Amino acid sequence: SYELTQPPSVSVSPGQTARITCSGDALPKQYAYWYQQKPGQAPVLVIYKDSERPSGIPERFSGSSSGTTVTLTISGVQAEDEADYYCQSADSSGTYLVFGGGTKLTVL
Amino acid sequence: EVQLVESGGGLVQPGGSLRLSCAASGFTFSSYWMSWVRQAPGKGLEWVANIKQDGSEKYYVDSVKGRFTISRDNAKNSLYLQMNSLRAEDTAVYYCARVLGEFVVVPAAPDYWGQGTLVTVSS
């Protein structure tokens, strides 16, 4: 089955830049999406179609894609950004959705 | 405002059945693919199933094929998940989610999520 691979954890100091990667063989053909999930809450879409930002999401959140890896970048990290982040995409057929294992972002 | 409200979760014995419901409002329900996504306690997100706008196409993760059935009633703006032959590994919070994009042909990703309903499979 198709898998997306994320680092389990990333740590940054406030004001620094956090980068969370996600790798998968089908990513050159399928868009990636990123979700933020805080404890006890439902996920929130923060990036869609690799690099688009939904309305209401701060500009410090951005996304990029290169080959089989996509990256979520959070510039000027704030304490409120501490959360779990999940990438999501589809298999090469576009039929089945898949999530990465999630990355816990810690703001030191 | 898009709202998705799940119900029907609870404690069920292994081998038992449960039907989850999701009431949708704030958007034209019949124009969107819909999804169920689950999250086991302390674990990551797992896509479970998708259903097309008119219910004519349904897709499932391998681990639930033949046991779970996704359905919808566009007249009632409601999404359902019938879960049979439940196993301990099905224990999770189940989220109802709208798929991004009105009238899309291929489902890509959830954009709005409900708050979830907890299903616990245990004897």
mmCIF file of C-alpha atoms in Angstrom:
data_model
loop_
_atom_site.group_PDB
_atom_site.id
_atom_site.type_symbol
_atom_site.label_atom_id
_atom_site.label_comp_id
_atom_site.label_asym_id
_atom_site.label_seq_id
_atom_site.Cartn_x
_atom_site.Cartn_y
_atom_site.Cartn_z
ATOM 1 C CA SER A 1 0.000 0.000 0.000
ATOM 2 C CA TYR A 2 1.051 3.575 -0.645
ATOM 3 C CA GLU A 3 2.765 5.469 2.183
ATOM 4 C CA LEU A 4 3.727 9.024 2.984
ATOM 5 C CA THR A 5 6.717 9.492 5.294
ATOM 6 C CA GLN A 6 7.078 12.349 7.775
ATOM 7 C CA PRO A 7 9.592 12.927 10.592
ATOM 8 C CA PRO A 8 7.988 12.124 13.969
ATOM 9 C CA SER A 9 9.030 15.410 15.534
ATOM 10 C CA VAL A 10 10.437 18.848 14.789
ATOM 11 C CA SER A 11 11.480 21.434 17.374
ATOM 12 C CA VAL A 12 12.056 25.151 16.876
ATOM 13 C CA SER A 13 12.362 28.282 18.990
ATOM 14 C CA PRO A 14 9.774 31.051 18.732
ATOM 15 C CA GLY A 15 10.413 33.317 15.759
ATOM 16 C CA GLN A 16 12.440 30.698 13.916
ATOM 17 C CA THR A 17 11.410 28.797 10.779
ATOM 18 C CA ALA A 18 10.027 25.276 10.986
ATOM 19 C CA ARG A 19 10.172 22.936 8.020
ATOM 20 C CA ILE A 20 8.254 19.658 7.959
ATOM 21 C CA THR A 21 8.850 17.260 5.086
ATOM 22 C CA CYS A 22 6.682 14.556 3.582
ATOM 23 C CA SER A 23 7.896 12.052 1.020
ATOM 24 C CA GLY A 24 6.020 9.675 -1.261
ATOM 25 C CA ASP A 25 6.512 8.104 -4.661
ATOM 26 C CA ALA A 26 3.290 9.515 -6.143
ATOM 27 C CA LEU A 27 3.835 13.098 -5.006
ATOM 28 C CA PRO A 28 5.162 14.215 -8.417
ATOM 29 C CA LYS A 29 1.745 13.267 -9.837
ATOM 30 C CA GLN A 30 -0.618 14.007 -6.954
ATOM 31 C CA TYR A 31 -1.115 17.197 -4.969
ATOM 32 C CA ALA A 32 -0.291 17.315 -1.279
ATOM 33 C CA TYR A 33 -2.365 18.785 1.499
ATOM 34 C CA TRP A 34 -1.373 19.756 5.052
ATOM 35 C CA TYR A 35 -3.432 19.704 8.245
ATOM 36 C CA GLN A 36 -2.825 21.132 11.696
ATOM 37 C CA GLN A 37 -4.317 19.283 14.663
ATOM 38 C CA LYS A 38 -4.214 20.525 18.230
ATOM 39 C CA PRO A 39 -5.010 18.212 21.174
ATOM 40 C CA GLY A 40 -8.677 17.322 21.421
ATOM 41 C CA GLN A 41 -9.557 19.163 18.218
ATOM 42 C CA ALA A 42 -10.408 18.210 14.653
ATOM 43 C CA PRO A 43 -7.779 18.728 11.954
ATOM 44 C CA VAL A 44 -7.665 22.056 10.124
ATOM 45 C CA LEU A 45 -6.546 22.370 6.493
ATOM 46 C CA VAL A 46 -3.607 24.799 6.294
ATOM 47 C CA ILE A 47 -2.225 24.130 2.789
ATOM 48 C CA TYR A 48 -3.932 22.631 -0.278
ATOM 49 C CA LYS A 49 -2.667 21.704 -3.746
ATOM 50 C CA ASP A 50 0.965 21.767 -2.559
ATOM 51 C CA SER A 51 1.206 25.505 -1.910
ATOM 52 C CA GLU A 52 -2.209 27.183 -1.742
ATOM 53 C CA ARG A 53 -3.352 28.677 1.549
ATOM 54 C CA PRO A 54 -7.057 28.601 2.546
ATOM 55 C CA SER A 55 -8.648 31.833 3.643
ATOM 56 C CA GLY A 56 -8.048 32.552 7.309
ATOM 57 C CA ILE A 57 -4.732 30.710 7.477
ATOM 58 C CA PRO A 58 -1.840 33.030 8.443
ATOM 59 C CA GLU A 59 0.691 33.950 5.758
ATOM 60 C CA ARG A 60 3.492 32.386 7.792
ATOM 61 C CA PHE A 61 2.249 28.981 6.581
ATOM 62 C CA SER A 62 3.523 28.005 3.135
ATOM 63 C CA GLY A 63 4.016 24.855 1.117
ATOM 64 C CA SER A 64 6.359 23.713 -1.617
ATOM 65 C CA SER A 65 7.028 20.645 -3.720
ATOM 66 C CA SER A 66 10.132 19.127 -5.265
ATOM 67 C CA GLY A 67 10.055 15.693 -6.827
ATOM 68 C CA THR A 68 8.909 13.085 -4.326
ATOM 69 C CA THR A 69 9.067 15.472 -1.357
ATOM 70 C CA VAL A 70 6.733 18.221 -0.229
ATOM 71 C CA THR A 71 7.501 20.668 2.550
ATOM 72 C CA LEU A 72 5.378 22.671 4.964
ATOM 73 C CA THR A 73 7.198 25.804 6.097
ATOM 74 C CA ILE A 74 6.118 27.899 9.070
ATOM 75 C CA SER A 75 7.984 31.200 9.182
ATOM 76 C CA GLY A 76 8.258 33.125 12.420
ATOM 77 C CA VAL A 77 6.853 30.254 14.495
ATOM 78 C CA GLN A 78 4.575 31.239 17.350
ATOM 79 C CA ALA A 79 3.703 29.298 20.471
ATOM 80 C CA GLU A 80 0.189 28.725 19.128
ATOM 81 C CA ASP A 81 1.641 26.774 16.190
ATOM 82 C CA GLU A 82 2.598 23.902 18.486
ATOM 83 C CA ALA A 83 0.535 21.003 17.162
ATOM 84 C CA ASP A 84 0.596 17.807 15.140
ATOM 85 C CA TYR A 85 0.906 18.292 11.385
ATOM 86 C CA TYR A 86 -0.196 15.727 8.811
ATOM 87 C CA CYS A 87 0.455 15.610 5.094
ATOM 88 C CA GLN A 88 -2.126 13.929 2.874
ATOM 89 C CA SER A 89 -2.278 12.918 -0.747
ATOM 90 C CA ALA A 90 -3.652 10.191 -2.998
ATOM 91 C CA ASP A 91 -2.189 7.089 -4.579
ATOM 92 C CA SER A 92 -1.175 7.196 -8.235
ATOM 93 C CA SER A 93 -4.709 6.281 -9.357
ATOM 94 C CA GLY A 94 -6.166 9.176 -7.391
ATOM 95 C CA THR A 95 -8.732 6.850 -5.859
ATOM 96 C CA TYR A 96 -7.401 6.160 -2.391
ATOM 97 C CA LEU A 97 -6.423 8.860 0.044
ATOM 98 C CA VAL A 98 -3.473 8.481 2.397
ATOM 99 C CA PHE A 99 -2.127 10.431 5.362
ATOM 100 C CA GLY A 100 1.431 10.682 6.561
ATOM 101 C CA GLY A 101 2.190 9.474 10.067
ATOM 102 C CA GLY A 102 2.204 13.001 11.463
ATOM 103 C CA THR A 103 4.870 15.335 12.839
ATOM 104 C CA LYS A 104 4.715 16.812 16.313
ATOM 105 C CA LEU A 105 5.916 20.419 16.199
ATOM 106 C CA THR A 106 7.319 21.594 19.513
ATOM 107 C CA VAL A 107 7.933 25.289 20.111
ATOM 108 C CA LEU A 108 10.752 25.493 22.613
ATOM 109 C CA GLU B 1 -20.910 28.365 7.907
ATOM 110 C CA VAL B 2 -20.069 24.749 7.136
ATOM 111 C CA GLN B 3 -21.097 22.428 9.966
ATOM 112 C CA LEU B 4 -20.655 18.687 10.250
ATOM 113 C CA VAL B 5 -22.015 16.911 13.326
ATOM 114 C CA GLU B 6 -21.334 13.218 13.881
ATOM 115 C CA SER B 7 -23.359 10.906 16.086
ATOM 116 C CA GLY B 8 -23.800 7.215 16.793
ATOM 117 C CA GLY B 9 -20.519 6.342 18.428
ATOM 118 C CA GLY B 10 -20.259 4.263 21.575
ATOM 119 C CA LEU B 11 -19.069 1.012 23.123
ATOM 120 C CA VAL B 12 -19.625 -2.170 21.131
ATOM 121 C CA GLN B 13 -18.399 -5.730 21.555
ATOM 122 C CA PRO B 14 -16.047 -7.350 19.040
ATOM 123 C CA GLY B 15 -18.045 -8.724 16.132
ATOM 124 C CA GLY B 16 -20.811 -6.200 16.706
ATOM 125 C CA SER B 17 -22.226 -3.457 14.505
ATOM 126 C CA LEU B 18 -22.659 0.296 14.730
ATOM 127 C CA ARG B 19 -24.029 2.972 12.402
ATOM 128 C CA LEU B 20 -22.513 6.427 12.420
ATOM 129 C CA SER B 21 -24.360 9.463 11.111
ATOM 130 C CA CYS B 22 -23.186 12.907 10.068
ATOM 131 C CA ALA B 23 -25.551 15.858 9.711
ATOM 132 C CA ALA B 24 -24.287 18.490 7.283
ATOM 133 C CA SER B 25 -25.324 22.131 6.972
ATOM 134 C CA GLY B 26 -24.068 25.424 5.596
ATOM 135 C CA PHE B 27 -23.285 24.152 2.085
ATOM 136 C CA THR B 28 -24.923 22.332 -0.824
ATOM 137 C CA PHE B 29 -24.378 18.785 0.437
ATOM 138 C CA SER B 30 -25.292 17.091 -2.838
ATOM 139 C CA SER B 31 -22.469 18.908 -4.687
ATOM 140 C CA TYR B 32 -19.599 17.440 -2.690
ATOM 141 C CA TRP B 33 -17.782 14.176 -2.249
ATOM 142 C CA MET B 34 -17.761 13.193 1.435
ATOM 143 C CA SER B 35 -15.309 11.195 3.530
ATOM 144 C CA TRP B 36 -14.921 9.332 6.790
ATOM 145 C CA VAL B 37 -11.511 9.560 8.476
ATOM 146 C CA ARG B 38 -10.576 7.907 11.776
ATOM 147 C CA GLN B 39 -7.949 8.371 14.454
ATOM 148 C CA ALA B 40 -7.101 5.657 16.960
ATOM 149 C CA PRO B 41 -6.255 6.889 20.476
ATOM 150 C CA GLY B 42 -2.831 8.541 20.432
ATOM 151 C CA LYS B 43 -2.301 7.659 16.767
ATOM 152 C CA GLY B 44 -2.393 9.397 13.413
ATOM 153 C CA LEU B 45 -5.156 10.028 10.915
ATOM 154 C CA GLU B 46 -6.396 7.219 8.664
ATOM 155 C CA TRP B 47 -8.704 7.722 5.677
ATOM 156 C CA VAL B 48 -11.577 5.217 5.799
ATOM 157 C CA ALA B 49 -13.944 5.844 2.882
ATOM 158 C CA ASN B 50 -15.148 8.299 0.223
ATOM 159 C CA ILE B 51 -18.515 8.620 -1.487
ATOM 160 C CA LYS B 52 -19.315 10.567 -4.651
ATOM 161 C CA GLN B 53 -21.887 13.344 -4.814
ATOM 162 C CA ASP B 54 -24.679 11.061 -6.059
ATOM 163 C CA GLY B 55 -23.502 7.956 -4.196
ATOM 164 C CA SER B 56 -22.556 6.156 -7.404
ATOM 165 C CA GLU B 57 -18.892 5.676 -6.457
ATOM 166 C CA LYS B 58 -17.536 4.491 -3.129
ATOM 167 C CA TYR B 59 -13.960 3.745 -2.093
ATOM 168 C CA TYR B 60 -12.582 2.151 1.054
ATOM 169 C CA VAL B 61 -9.259 1.563 2.766
ATOM 170 C CA ASP B 62 -8.337 -2.120 2.482
ATOM 171 C CA SER B 63 -8.708 -2.800 6.218
ATOM 172 C CA VAL B 64 -12.464 -2.085 6.204
ATOM 173 C CA LYS B 65 -13.494 -3.437 2.791
ATOM 174 C CA GLY B 66 -16.359 -5.891 3.119
ATOM 175 C CA ARG B 67 -17.129 -4.758 6.687
ATOM 176 C CA PHE B 68 -17.939 -1.042 6.407
ATOM 177 C CA THR B 69 -20.417 0.661 4.054
ATOM 178 C CA ILE B 70 -20.515 4.378 3.365
ATOM 179 C CA SER B 71 -23.791 5.895 2.186
ATOM 180 C CA ARG B 72 -25.564 9.230 1.965
ATOM 181 C CA ASP B 73 -29.039 10.737 1.807
ATOM 182 C CA ASN B 74 -28.878 14.011 -0.085
ATOM 183 C CA ALA B 75 -32.507 14.819 0.745
ATOM 184 C CA LYS B 76 -31.584 14.745 4.441
ATOM 185 C CA ASN B 77 -28.080 16.263 4.053
ATOM 186 C CA SER B 78 -26.715 13.248 5.856
ATOM 187 C CA LEU B 79 -23.742 10.909 5.580
ATOM 188 C CA TYR B 80 -23.581 7.451 7.129
ATOM 189 C CA LEU B 81 -21.074 4.728 7.950
ATOM 190 C CA GLN B 82 -22.409 1.246 8.656
ATOM 191 C CA MET B 83 -19.755 -0.721 10.506
ATOM 192 C CA ASN B 84 -20.105 -4.498 10.839
ATOM 193 C CA SER B 85 -17.845 -7.238 12.229
ATOM 194 C CA LEU B 86 -16.085 -4.657 14.375
ATOM 195 C CA ARG B 87 -12.633 -5.398 15.738
ATOM 196 C CA ALA B 88 -10.591 -3.930 18.576
ATOM 197 C CA GLU B 89 -8.394 -2.189 15.992
ATOM 198 C CA ASP B 90 -11.424 -0.231 14.757
ATOM 199 C CA THR B 91 -11.436 1.681 18.053
ATOM 200 C CA ALA B 92 -11.017 5.338 17.093
ATOM 201 C CA VAL B 93 -12.563 8.762 16.806
ATOM 202 C CA TYR B 94 -14.420 8.817 13.501
ATOM 203 C CA TYR B 95 -14.548 12.124 11.651
ATOM 204 C CA CYS B 96 -16.995 13.090 8.935
ATOM 205 C CA ALA B 97 -15.356 15.408 6.405
ATOM 206 C CA ARG B 98 -16.319 17.330 3.289
ATOM 207 C CA VAL B 99 -14.017 16.872 0.314
ATOM 208 C CA LEU B 100 -12.472 19.996 -1.174
ATOM 209 C CA GLY B 101 -14.109 21.341 -4.315
ATOM 210 C CA GLU B 102 -17.700 21.548 -5.508
ATOM 211 C CA PHE B 103 -18.603 19.206 -8.383
ATOM 212 C CA VAL B 104 -15.094 17.715 -8.561
ATOM 213 C CA VAL B 105 -14.800 14.423 -10.406
ATOM 214 C CA VAL B 106 -11.934 12.998 -8.372
ATOM 215 C CA PRO B 107 -11.809 13.411 -4.572
ATOM 216 C CA ALA B 108 -8.580 14.980 -3.416
ATOM 217 C CA ALA B 109 -8.689 15.967 0.223
ATOM 218 C CA PRO B 110 -11.012 16.865 3.105
ATOM 219 C CA ASP B 111 -11.405 20.574 3.785
ATOM 220 C CA TYR B 112 -13.983 20.771 6.588
ATOM 221 C CA TRP B 113 -14.196 18.266 9.440
ATOM 222 C CA GLY B 114 -16.691 17.501 12.173
ATOM 223 C CA GLN B 115 -15.640 17.145 15.803
ATOM 224 C CA GLY B 116 -15.744 13.371 15.639
ATOM 225 C CA THR B 117 -17.499 10.542 17.442
ATOM 226 C CA LEU B 118 -15.685 7.907 19.496
ATOM 227 C CA VAL B 119 -16.154 4.240 18.709
ATOM 228 C CA THR B 120 -14.783 1.774 21.256
ATOM 229 C CA VAL B 121 -14.695 -1.930 20.415
ATOM 230 C CA SER B 122 -14.135 -3.941 23.567
ATOM 231 C CA SER B 123 -15.612 -6.827 25.526
#
